[in-house]
Amino acid sequence: MAKKKTVQDSIHIGISAADRQAIAQGLSQLLADSYSLFLMTHNFHWNVTGPQFNSLHTMFEMQYTELFTAVDEIAERIRALGHAAPGSFKQFAALASFEIPDGGLSAEAMIQQLVLGQEAVVRTARAVFPIAEPANDQPTLDLLTRRMDLHEKNAWMLRALLA
């Protein structure tokens, strides 16, 4: 007996199944990088010390709060394309383009790691453009543009702290 087709089996949004799969895979990597950056930033918020404690503690909180919202938006876009979003530490570790450092870092080392993490997210987002653009996936392109703009700005601001 053949399986009955459902609405879920036939997503018809003007993007081919193959393109939706490729875009979802790229967004899954972006989700993994974003969640990893969220986790690292939150950890640094908890553990930063030194003369810049208050300003860094506040800055890190602003950044991880924004990332918390962003991971939801990225995961929901993956779902809208008809694919499951990764959601475990094991999946994120396998997909992420960088590793979260262990504890014991100075405030300056934390800032350096966050610059690297912000830039990694930008590169991952930028890598999805050549997949989403020819598929005319405007919602994904908009999401990617907003993510890159924010992470480039965050990297610049963090880097300015190191000057």
XYZ file of N, CA and C in Angstrom:
489
model
N 0.839 -1.172 0.000
C 0.000 0.000 0.000
C 0.894 1.248 0.000
N 0.613 2.166 -0.898
C 1.390 3.398 -1.009
C 1.038 4.354 0.127
N 2.062 5.060 0.562
C 1.860 6.059 1.620
C 1.038 7.218 1.064
N 0.054 7.652 1.829
C -0.780 8.773 1.433
C 0.032 10.063 1.510
N -0.006 10.853 0.441
C 0.711 12.134 0.434
C 0.005 13.125 1.337
N 0.820 13.904 2.047
C 0.283 14.936 2.926
C 0.752 16.299 2.442
N 0.189 17.329 3.018
C 0.610 18.697 2.687
C 2.097 18.872 2.993
N 2.578 18.235 4.075
C 3.985 18.337 4.461
C 4.895 17.744 3.385
N 4.406 16.724 2.673
C 5.213 16.064 1.647
C 5.376 16.910 0.390
N 4.548 17.916 0.223
C 4.560 18.658 -1.042
C 4.633 20.166 -0.811
N 5.688 20.609 -0.173
C 5.882 22.054 0.028
C 6.069 22.678 -1.348
N 5.278 23.694 -1.631
C 5.308 24.333 -2.946
C 5.378 25.846 -2.756
N 6.606 26.337 -2.514
C 6.813 27.769 -2.257
C 7.653 28.438 -3.348
N 7.869 27.734 -4.452
C 8.644 28.308 -5.549
C 10.139 28.060 -5.440
N 10.542 27.199 -4.510
C 11.949 26.816 -4.358
C 11.983 25.295 -4.440
N 12.822 24.772 -5.318
C 12.866 23.327 -5.507
C 13.266 22.602 -4.227
N 12.904 21.338 -4.159
C 13.249 20.524 -2.986
C 14.765 20.466 -2.796
N 15.498 20.339 -3.885
C 16.963 20.270 -3.788
C 17.532 21.586 -3.257
N 17.012 22.705 -3.741
C 17.483 24.007 -3.253
C 17.098 24.211 -1.796
N 15.866 23.816 -1.420
C 15.459 23.943 -0.024
C 16.364 23.121 0.883
N 16.752 21.931 0.434
C 17.658 21.074 1.211
C 19.022 21.749 1.377
N 19.567 22.271 0.290
C 20.891 22.902 0.340
C 20.867 24.158 1.212
N 19.821 24.949 1.089
C 19.706 26.161 1.898
C 19.560 25.790 3.370
N 18.717 24.795 3.648
C 18.522 24.349 5.034
C 19.830 23.839 5.630
N 20.648 23.161 4.838
C 21.940 22.685 5.343
C 22.849 23.863 5.695
N 22.898 24.863 4.823
C 23.693 26.052 5.121
C 23.173 26.792 6.342
N 21.859 26.898 6.460
C 21.275 27.553 7.626
C 21.503 26.734 8.895
N 21.571 25.420 8.768
C 21.881 24.580 9.937
C 23.286 24.869 10.441
N 24.222 25.103 9.525
C 25.578 25.475 9.936
C 25.571 26.860 10.585
N 24.768 27.772 10.032
C 24.645 29.104 10.638
C 24.021 29.003 12.025
N 23.030 28.147 12.173
C 22.402 27.941 13.478
C 23.425 27.399 14.477
N 24.222 26.438 14.053
C 25.236 25.863 14.937
C 26.266 26.912 15.346
N 26.728 27.712 14.406
C 27.686 28.775 14.736
C 27.046 29.806 15.661
N 25.815 30.178 15.373
C 25.132 31.185 16.184
C 24.882 30.678 17.593
N 24.473 29.422 17.720
C 24.224 28.874 19.055
C 25.541 28.742 19.821
N 26.591 28.345 19.137
C 27.902 28.240 19.783
C 28.376 29.608 20.256
N 28.172 30.626 19.439
C 28.546 31.984 19.832
C 27.678 32.451 21.004
N 26.398 32.125 20.988
C 25.512 32.434 22.105
C 26.049 31.825 23.392
N 26.377 30.545 23.330
C 26.850 29.837 24.520
C 28.173 30.423 25.021
N 29.089 30.689 24.105
C 30.379 31.254 24.491
C 30.190 32.648 25.104
N 29.356 33.467 24.493
C 29.128 34.826 24.990
C 28.468 34.799 26.369
N 27.530 33.895 26.550
C 26.854 33.778 27.841
C 27.848 33.326 28.918
N 28.679 32.376 28.585
C 29.721 31.904 29.503
C 30.651 33.060 29.893
N 31.078 33.838 28.916
C 31.976 34.950 29.201
C 31.262 36.013 30.045
N 29.999 36.228 29.804
C 29.208 37.156 30.625
C 29.267 36.739 32.094
N 29.122 35.461 32.353
C 29.157 34.953 33.728
C 30.541 35.059 34.353
N 31.585 34.885 33.558
C 32.915 34.665 34.112
C 33.928 35.775 33.884
N 33.529 36.859 33.247
C 34.483 37.944 33.018
C 34.867 38.598 34.346
N 36.122 38.996 34.441
C 36.620 39.716 35.624
C 37.545 40.829 35.154
N 37.906 41.690 36.072
C 38.884 42.728 35.767
C 38.287 44.112 35.763
N 39.138 45.099 35.431
C 38.720 46.499 35.524
C 37.574 46.859 34.570
N 37.392 46.110 33.496
C 36.313 46.385 32.550
C 35.082 45.516 32.836
N 35.037 44.919 34.015
C 33.969 43.963 34.320
C 32.591 44.489 33.971
N 32.212 45.632 34.493
C 30.841 46.109 34.324
C 30.489 46.327 32.861
N 31.359 47.002 32.126
C 31.048 47.284 30.718
C 31.028 46.003 29.884
N 31.960 45.083 30.135
C 31.977 43.827 29.382
C 30.793 42.937 29.759
N 30.501 42.862 31.050
C 29.371 42.067 31.521
C 28.083 42.540 30.825
N 27.895 43.828 30.743
C 26.712 44.405 30.102
C 26.730 44.169 28.597
N 27.865 44.390 27.948
C 27.973 44.185 26.504
C 27.707 42.723 26.143
N 28.317 41.815 26.880
C 28.122 40.399 26.598
C 26.654 40.010 26.764
N 25.994 40.580 27.771
C 24.568 40.280 27.974
C 23.738 40.751 26.785
N 24.014 41.926 26.302
C 23.290 42.432 25.127
C 23.503 41.511 23.932
N 24.740 41.057 23.740
C 25.035 40.216 22.594
C 24.405 38.834 22.723
N 24.476 38.202 23.892
C 23.884 36.869 23.988
C 22.360 36.931 23.949
N 21.774 38.015 24.432
C 20.318 38.164 24.363
C 19.860 38.264 22.914
N 20.586 39.025 22.113
C 20.260 39.145 20.694
C 20.435 37.808 19.993
N 21.496 37.095 20.324
C 21.742 35.784 19.716
C 20.656 34.776 20.067
N 20.122 34.856 21.279
C 19.056 33.947 21.689
C 17.850 34.092 20.762
N 17.518 35.327 20.418
C 16.425 35.575 19.477
C 16.795 35.106 18.078
N 18.032 35.337 17.684
C 18.481 34.982 16.340
C 18.430 33.478 16.087
N 18.827 32.675 17.063
C 18.827 31.226 16.825
C 17.410 30.731 16.573
N 16.437 31.325 17.230
C 15.050 30.944 16.996
C 14.630 31.301 15.573
N 14.993 32.476 15.114
C 14.649 32.915 13.759
C 15.294 32.008 12.706
N 16.543 31.650 12.920
C 17.236 30.779 11.965
C 16.580 29.404 11.943
N 16.310 28.842 13.115
C 15.672 27.521 13.189
C 14.293 27.540 12.538
N 13.548 28.599 12.747
C 12.222 28.681 12.144
C 12.296 28.797 10.626
N 13.327 29.434 10.104
C 13.483 29.500 8.637
C 13.782 28.107 8.084
N 14.614 27.343 8.786
C 14.901 25.967 8.375
C 13.604 25.175 8.333
N 12.780 25.324 9.343
C 11.498 24.620 9.409
C 10.572 25.062 8.275
N 10.552 26.355 7.964
C 9.705 26.853 6.881
C 10.120 26.264 5.538
N 11.388 25.901 5.419
C 11.879 25.262 4.192
C 11.580 23.761 4.165
N 10.989 23.261 5.255
C 10.559 21.868 5.286
C 11.551 20.901 5.876
N 12.518 21.390 6.630
C 13.549 20.527 7.197
C 13.616 20.686 8.712
N 14.111 19.650 9.351
C 14.293 19.692 10.805
C 15.518 20.541 11.133
N 15.392 21.359 12.156
C 16.509 22.180 12.625
C 17.325 21.371 13.629
N 18.657 21.429 13.529
C 19.466 20.758 14.552
C 19.221 21.421 15.900
N 19.332 20.639 16.973
C 19.035 21.226 18.270
C 19.745 20.591 19.440
N 20.770 19.791 19.169
C 21.513 19.186 20.275
C 22.949 19.698 20.261
N 23.593 19.614 21.427
C 24.997 20.011 21.497
C 25.842 19.169 20.549
N 25.520 17.892 20.424
C 26.261 17.001 19.526
C 26.123 17.468 18.074
N 24.901 17.805 17.667
C 24.702 18.300 16.301
C 25.405 19.635 16.094
N 25.287 20.539 17.062
C 25.930 21.839 16.910
C 27.448 21.701 16.833
N 28.022 20.831 17.658
C 29.484 20.633 17.636
C 29.936 20.099 16.281
N 29.143 19.224 15.690
C 29.501 18.648 14.389
C 29.371 19.673 13.262
N 28.441 20.598 13.383
C 28.172 21.562 12.314
C 28.931 22.878 12.453
N 29.311 23.247 13.661
C 29.924 24.566 13.890
C 31.297 24.674 13.244
N 31.638 25.889 12.852
C 32.936 26.119 12.195
C 34.028 26.512 13.185
N 33.687 26.603 14.473
C 34.687 26.936 15.487
C 34.329 26.222 16.782
N 35.327 26.086 17.650
C 35.110 25.452 18.943
C 35.020 26.510 20.028
N 34.247 26.206 21.045
C 34.125 27.094 22.198
C 35.296 26.801 23.123
N 36.075 27.823 23.489
C 37.223 27.567 24.373
C 36.764 27.207 25.785
N 37.600 26.460 26.465
C 37.336 26.159 27.867
C 37.546 27.414 28.696
N 37.182 27.353 29.962
C 37.253 28.508 30.859
C 38.663 28.951 31.177
N 38.745 29.913 32.074
C 40.023 30.407 32.552
C 40.652 31.482 31.683
N 39.882 32.126 30.823
C 40.437 33.151 29.942
C 40.388 34.518 30.612
N 41.359 35.342 30.285
C 41.344 36.739 30.722
C 40.262 37.476 29.939
N 39.907 38.660 30.400
C 38.918 39.472 29.689
C 39.386 39.745 28.260
N 40.664 40.042 28.089
C 41.186 40.309 26.747
C 41.090 39.074 25.863
N 41.415 37.914 26.393
C 41.312 36.675 25.612
C 39.854 36.375 25.265
N 38.937 36.684 26.182
C 37.509 36.505 25.888
C 37.104 37.375 24.704
N 37.524 38.617 24.734
C 37.189 39.535 23.644
C 37.755 39.015 22.328
N 38.999 38.561 22.344
C 39.608 38.010 21.132
C 38.812 36.817 20.599
N 38.398 35.931 21.493
C 37.615 34.763 21.079
C 36.259 35.179 20.507
N 35.663 36.205 21.100
C 34.376 36.674 20.597
C 34.512 37.327 19.220
N 35.599 38.040 18.983
C 35.841 38.594 17.643
C 35.911 37.450 16.640
N 36.674 36.416 16.962
C 36.800 35.266 16.056
C 35.446 34.597 15.834
N 34.655 34.461 16.888
C 33.338 33.854 16.771
C 32.385 34.685 15.932
N 32.378 36.001 16.146
C 31.525 36.889 15.353
C 31.887 36.784 13.869
N 33.180 36.786 13.587
C 33.620 36.706 12.196
C 33.311 35.349 11.582
N 33.376 34.285 12.368
C 33.026 32.952 11.878
C 31.556 32.902 11.463
N 30.698 33.514 12.262
C 29.271 33.542 11.928
C 29.062 34.306 10.612
N 29.771 35.399 10.428
C 29.659 36.165 9.185
C 30.070 35.299 7.994
N 31.180 34.612 8.101
C 31.638 33.766 6.988
C 30.630 32.659 6.680
N 30.076 32.067 7.714
C 29.096 30.999 7.508
C 27.847 31.553 6.826
N 27.377 32.704 7.281
C 26.204 33.326 6.645
C 26.505 33.666 5.188
N 27.679 34.220 4.936
C 28.047 34.621 3.579
C 28.110 33.409 2.637
N 28.489 32.253 3.168
C 28.599 31.041 2.350
C 27.239 30.522 1.888
N 26.159 30.939 2.533
C 24.821 30.485 2.138
C 24.273 31.339 0.991
N 24.791 32.537 0.804
C 24.309 33.427 -0.251
C 24.326 32.783 -1.638
N 25.434 32.157 -2.060
C 25.450 31.582 -3.413
C 24.458 30.434 -3.614
N 23.922 29.914 -2.531
C 22.907 28.863 -2.617
C 21.515 29.491 -2.652
N 21.272 30.453 -1.773
C 19.943 31.061 -1.645
C 19.630 32.048 -2.764
N 20.648 32.737 -3.270
C 20.396 33.775 -4.274
C 19.849 33.217 -5.586
N 20.478 32.206 -6.183
C 19.905 31.697 -7.437
C 18.536 31.029 -7.250
N 18.238 30.589 -6.020
C 16.930 29.986 -5.729
C 15.870 31.062 -5.498
N 16.284 32.336 -5.525
C 15.393 33.461 -5.298
C 14.701 33.355 -3.939
N 15.477 32.951 -2.935
C 14.949 32.779 -1.575
C 15.146 34.078 -0.796
N 14.276 35.040 -1.060
C 14.395 36.359 -0.453
C 14.328 36.341 1.075
N 13.455 35.554 1.706
C 13.458 35.550 3.174
C 14.805 35.115 3.763
N 15.426 34.108 3.155
C 16.734 33.666 3.651
C 17.791 34.727 3.377
N 17.762 35.334 2.202
C 18.733 36.379 1.889
C 18.607 37.552 2.864
N 17.377 37.916 3.206
C 17.157 38.988 4.170
C 17.714 38.608 5.538
N 17.436 37.396 5.975
C 17.952 36.917 7.260
C 19.479 36.946 7.269
N 20.087 36.461 6.190
C 21.551 36.429 6.108
C 22.140 37.835 6.150
N 21.534 38.761 5.423
C 22.030 40.139 5.391
C 21.971 40.763 6.785
N 20.847 40.569 7.481
C 20.723 41.118 8.823
C 21.744 40.500 9.773
N 21.960 39.189 9.677
C 22.926 38.520 10.551
C 24.335 39.036 10.280
N 24.709 39.138 9.015
C 26.062 39.599 8.689
C 26.276 41.030 9.164
N 25.300 41.891 8.959
C 25.423 43.287 9.388
C 25.662 43.365 10.890
N 24.875 42.641 11.656
C 25.006 42.682 13.110
C 26.340 42.105 13.575
N 26.744 40.964 13.036
C 27.978 40.322 13.502
C 29.226 41.091 13.062
N 29.185 41.714 11.892
C 30.310 42.558 11.487
C 30.436 43.753 12.427
N 29.303 44.342 12.804
C 29.325 45.474 13.738
C 29.831 45.025 15.109
N 29.361 43.879 15.589
C 29.834 43.374 16.884
C 31.330 43.107 16.866
N 31.825 42.514 15.779
C 33.261 42.234 15.678
C 34.057 43.540 15.719
N 33.579 44.545 15.018
C 34.251 45.851 15.019
C 34.288 46.441 16.432
N 33.144 46.406 17.120
C 33.092 46.984 18.469
C 33.974 46.225 19.438
N 33.975 44.914 19.345
C 34.851 44.112 20.216
C 36.324 44.377 19.896
N 36.637 44.449 18.614
C 38.022 44.697 18.206
C 38.496 46.053 18.712
N 37.591 47.030 18.751
C 37.958 48.377 19.233
C 38.370 48.327 20.700
N 37.853 47.380 21.446
C 38.243 47.237 22.859
C 39.684 46.763 23.004
N 40.213 46.150 21.968
C 41.572 45.599 22.014
C 42.630 46.600 21.546
N 42.188 47.714 20.991
C 43.131 48.697 20.429
C 43.894 49.404 21.531
